[in-house]
Amino acid sequence: MKGIIIGAAVLVAAAAATAAESAYFYRRTMKRSKAKTERTMKMAGTDWNAYIPFIEERKSYMLAQKHEDVYIKSKDGLRLHATYFPVGDEKKLVICFHGYTSKGMQDYIALSGYYFKNGYSMLLVDERAHGESEGEYVGFGCLDRMDALGWIDYIIGRCGSDVQLLLHGTSMGAATVLMTSGLDVPKQVKGIISDCAFTSPKYVFTHVLRSMYHLPAFPVIQISDWVNKRKAGYGMDECNSAREVRKAKIPILLIHGSADTFVPCSMCDEIYENCASEAKKLIIEGASHAESYYKDTESYEKALDDFTANVIA
């Protein structure tokens, strides 16, 4: 009898520990108030120190351009924010989606130099639960793809039905634009650029738990999935980039760093293999997470040149 009691106590303690571990992981990953940029940057493992002069130079140029704050309402009532940079006649435009715990005006500082030089207006979106956009729970692309349609409609309404659009995303933003590709996207969207996208929250969290925390994914992921469906309204693998691109009709450019340990390059390969639309893939050797543009600017910009030459009139 004593052994049974001890065994039951051990099981209860183990279950309590697992529940506590799952709750801790969920809160610090999915809740805006607990998700921290510093922690994300540490896990991503990219050393940005070498690129600070380049970023500061581009930032000065970017901020010197005319820009304004713009807002829309999401389908579930959130006030969403973006920064708009009008260029020329505003008939060529790129809508940019940032990475996890970042914001629109951060991830596209360097790339603004490329797009402005080539005559593109830019809409730098703060995804829900980030920057100046409302929301408590991170959408990880699964919710943000519907917000993306709202931003596309906003730009068409502002710039006219003859506007030509690109969607460009980095990390979580890249998953957002790829997940958007499986929807009924307006004809004004001519191409999608994805930089270091993951397939789904479930699989990137599984990778992070195993490779960085050295913890088994089960049952943390399953518990987090259950909680997230009730709190945030979506499942961890409800939307998956590799599945959504099977329905894509828009040309896609996939970019990834070979040394990415945060979102493994194998996810890029999986997405590419599943892509139903015309797809190009660029792997930047030695680049870590979100480092590709900085590691090899020339190859990145050439890939953009080649891609846009075929999709933008």
mmCIF file of N, CA and C in Angstrom, residues 152-199:
data_model
loop_
_atom_site.group_PDB
_atom_site.id
_atom_site.type_symbol
_atom_site.label_atom_id
_atom_site.label_comp_id
_atom_site.label_asym_id
_atom_site.label_seq_id
_atom_site.Cartn_x
_atom_site.Cartn_y
_atom_site.Cartn_z
ATOM 1 N N ILE A 152 -3.457 44.265 -47.802
ATOM 2 C CA ILE A 152 -3.493 44.276 -49.269
ATOM 3 C C ILE A 152 -4.682 45.096 -49.762
ATOM 4 N N ASP A 153 -5.839 44.868 -49.156
ATOM 5 C CA ASP A 153 -7.041 45.628 -49.534
ATOM 6 C C ASP A 153 -6.846 47.118 -49.258
ATOM 7 N N TYR A 154 -6.200 47.440 -48.144
ATOM 8 C CA TYR A 154 -5.957 48.851 -47.814
ATOM 9 C C TYR A 154 -5.121 49.524 -48.903
ATOM 10 N N ILE A 155 -4.049 48.851 -49.325
ATOM 11 C CA ILE A 155 -3.154 49.439 -50.328
ATOM 12 C C ILE A 155 -3.856 49.568 -51.685
ATOM 13 N N ILE A 156 -4.626 48.565 -52.069
ATOM 14 C CA ILE A 156 -5.360 48.656 -53.338
ATOM 15 C C ILE A 156 -6.335 49.824 -53.290
ATOM 16 N N GLY A 157 -7.014 49.989 -52.156
ATOM 17 C CA GLY A 157 -7.937 51.105 -52.007
ATOM 18 C C GLY A 157 -7.240 52.448 -52.043
ATOM 19 N N ARG A 158 -6.032 52.503 -51.529
ATOM 20 C CA ARG A 158 -5.293 53.761 -51.477
ATOM 21 C C ARG A 158 -4.596 54.076 -52.794
ATOM 22 N N CYS A 159 -3.967 53.071 -53.389
ATOM 23 C CA CYS A 159 -3.102 53.296 -54.549
ATOM 24 C C CYS A 159 -3.757 52.978 -55.885
ATOM 25 N N GLY A 160 -4.918 52.338 -55.865
ATOM 26 C CA GLY A 160 -5.625 52.047 -57.098
ATOM 27 C C GLY A 160 -5.513 50.593 -57.523
ATOM 28 N N SER A 161 -6.429 50.176 -58.348
ATOM 29 C CA SER A 161 -6.485 48.775 -58.774
ATOM 30 C C SER A 161 -5.339 48.385 -59.701
ATOM 31 N N ASP A 162 -4.578 49.375 -60.207
ATOM 32 C CA ASP A 162 -3.456 49.076 -61.092
ATOM 33 C C ASP A 162 -2.127 48.989 -60.341
ATOM 34 N N VAL A 163 -2.169 49.006 -58.999
ATOM 35 C CA VAL A 163 -0.949 48.873 -58.215
ATOM 36 C C VAL A 163 -0.417 47.442 -58.342
ATOM 37 N N GLN A 164 0.911 47.295 -58.357
ATOM 38 C CA GLN A 164 1.557 45.979 -58.397
ATOM 39 C C GLN A 164 2.249 45.744 -57.057
ATOM 40 N N LEU A 165 1.912 44.626 -56.420
ATOM 41 C CA LEU A 165 2.361 44.381 -55.054
ATOM 42 C C LEU A 165 3.282 43.177 -54.939
ATOM 43 N N LEU A 166 4.253 43.321 -54.052
ATOM 44 C CA LEU A 166 5.059 42.205 -53.572
ATOM 45 C C LEU A 166 4.777 42.034 -52.088
ATOM 46 N N LEU A 167 4.815 40.789 -51.611
ATOM 47 C CA LEU A 167 4.789 40.504 -50.179
ATOM 48 C C LEU A 167 6.157 39.967 -49.800
ATOM 49 N N HIS A 168 6.784 40.588 -48.787
ATOM 50 C CA HIS A 168 8.121 40.165 -48.358
ATOM 51 C C HIS A 168 8.065 39.910 -46.856
ATOM 52 N N GLY A 169 8.451 38.713 -46.451
ATOM 53 C CA GLY A 169 8.419 38.369 -45.033
ATOM 54 C C GLY A 169 9.727 37.784 -44.549
ATOM 55 N N THR A 170 10.024 38.034 -43.267
ATOM 56 C CA THR A 170 11.216 37.488 -42.624
ATOM 57 C C THR A 170 10.804 36.647 -41.423
ATOM 58 N N SER A 171 11.279 35.405 -41.361
ATOM 59 C CA SER A 171 11.021 34.494 -40.246
ATOM 60 C C SER A 171 9.518 34.309 -40.043
ATOM 61 N N MET A 172 8.951 34.751 -38.923
ATOM 62 C CA MET A 172 7.508 34.634 -38.722
ATOM 63 C C MET A 172 6.753 35.374 -39.817
ATOM 64 N N GLY A 173 7.301 36.508 -40.251
ATOM 65 C CA GLY A 173 6.686 37.250 -41.357
ATOM 66 C C GLY A 173 6.742 36.479 -42.657
ATOM 67 N N ALA A 174 7.805 35.686 -42.840
ATOM 68 C CA ALA A 174 7.916 34.848 -44.037
ATOM 69 C C ALA A 174 6.866 33.738 -44.003
ATOM 70 N N ALA A 175 6.666 33.156 -42.822
ATOM 71 C CA ALA A 175 5.598 32.161 -42.687
ATOM 72 C C ALA A 175 4.254 32.808 -42.987
ATOM 73 N N THR A 176 4.078 34.057 -42.553
ATOM 74 C CA THR A 176 2.833 34.787 -42.807
ATOM 75 C C THR A 176 2.554 34.910 -44.304
ATOM 76 N N VAL A 177 3.546 35.347 -45.073
ATOM 77 C CA VAL A 177 3.297 35.560 -46.506
ATOM 78 C C VAL A 177 3.103 34.234 -47.235
ATOM 79 N N LEU A 178 3.786 33.178 -46.801
ATOM 80 C CA LEU A 178 3.592 31.875 -47.433
ATOM 81 C C LEU A 178 2.222 31.298 -47.090
ATOM 82 N N MET A 179 1.795 31.490 -45.853
ATOM 83 C CA MET A 179 0.457 31.038 -45.469
ATOM 84 C C MET A 179 -0.614 31.831 -46.209
ATOM 85 N N THR A 180 -0.330 33.092 -46.492
ATOM 86 C CA THR A 180 -1.256 33.929 -47.264
ATOM 87 C C THR A 180 -1.390 33.414 -48.695
ATOM 88 N N SER A 181 -0.330 32.804 -49.218
ATOM 89 C CA SER A 181 -0.342 32.340 -50.608
ATOM 90 C C SER A 181 -1.424 31.313 -50.882
ATOM 91 N N GLY A 182 -1.879 30.619 -49.843
ATOM 92 C CA GLY A 182 -2.909 29.602 -50.020
ATOM 93 C C GLY A 182 -4.320 30.151 -50.002
ATOM 94 N N LEU A 183 -4.455 31.459 -49.765
ATOM 95 C CA LEU A 183 -5.768 32.102 -49.730
ATOM 96 C C LEU A 183 -6.128 32.658 -51.111
ATOM 97 N N ASP A 184 -7.312 33.250 -51.195
ATOM 98 C CA ASP A 184 -7.751 33.895 -52.438
ATOM 99 C C ASP A 184 -7.137 35.293 -52.470
ATOM 100 N N VAL A 185 -5.924 35.387 -52.998
ATOM 101 C CA VAL A 185 -5.146 36.623 -52.959
ATOM 102 C C VAL A 185 -5.505 37.495 -54.163
ATOM 103 N N PRO A 186 -5.718 38.799 -53.949
ATOM 104 C CA PRO A 186 -6.033 39.689 -55.073
ATOM 105 C C PRO A 186 -4.973 39.645 -56.168
ATOM 106 N N LYS A 187 -5.424 39.868 -57.398
ATOM 107 C CA LYS A 187 -4.545 39.762 -58.565
ATOM 108 C C LYS A 187 -3.421 40.788 -58.549
ATOM 109 N N GLN A 188 -3.555 41.828 -57.751
ATOM 110 C CA GLN A 188 -2.504 42.856 -57.678
ATOM 111 C C GLN A 188 -1.229 42.341 -57.027
ATOM 112 N N VAL A 189 -1.316 41.256 -56.276
ATOM 113 C CA VAL A 189 -0.122 40.658 -55.666
ATOM 114 C C VAL A 189 0.583 39.813 -56.723
ATOM 115 N N LYS A 190 1.776 40.236 -57.104
ATOM 116 C CA LYS A 190 2.496 39.613 -58.215
ATOM 117 C C LYS A 190 3.572 38.620 -57.780
ATOM 118 N N GLY A 191 4.046 38.737 -56.549
ATOM 119 C CA GLY A 191 5.116 37.846 -56.116
ATOM 120 C C GLY A 191 5.265 37.852 -54.609
ATOM 121 N N ILE A 192 5.837 36.778 -54.078
ATOM 122 C CA ILE A 192 6.050 36.613 -52.639
ATOM 123 C C ILE A 192 7.518 36.278 -52.393
ATOM 124 N N ILE A 193 8.138 37.002 -51.452
ATOM 125 C CA ILE A 193 9.525 36.732 -51.062
ATOM 126 C C ILE A 193 9.531 36.279 -49.619
ATOM 127 N N SER A 194 10.068 35.102 -49.380
ATOM 128 C CA SER A 194 10.121 34.505 -48.052
ATOM 129 C C SER A 194 11.573 34.346 -47.620
ATOM 130 N N ASP A 195 11.928 34.940 -46.486
ATOM 131 C CA ASP A 195 13.291 34.846 -45.950
ATOM 132 C C ASP A 195 13.242 34.100 -44.621
ATOM 133 N N CYS A 196 13.752 32.900 -44.592
ATOM 134 C CA CYS A 196 13.883 32.012 -43.412
ATOM 135 C C CYS A 196 12.546 31.691 -42.750
ATOM 136 N N ALA A 197 11.584 31.246 -43.550
ATOM 137 C CA ALA A 197 10.263 30.881 -43.023
ATOM 138 C C ALA A 197 10.302 29.532 -42.325
ATOM 139 N N PHE A 198 9.407 29.372 -41.344
ATOM 140 C CA PHE A 198 9.167 28.054 -40.747
ATOM 141 C C PHE A 198 7.907 27.457 -41.366
ATOM 142 N N THR A 199 7.720 26.166 -41.165
ATOM 143 C CA THR A 199 6.539 25.502 -41.702
ATOM 144 C C THR A 199 5.310 25.803 -40.849
#
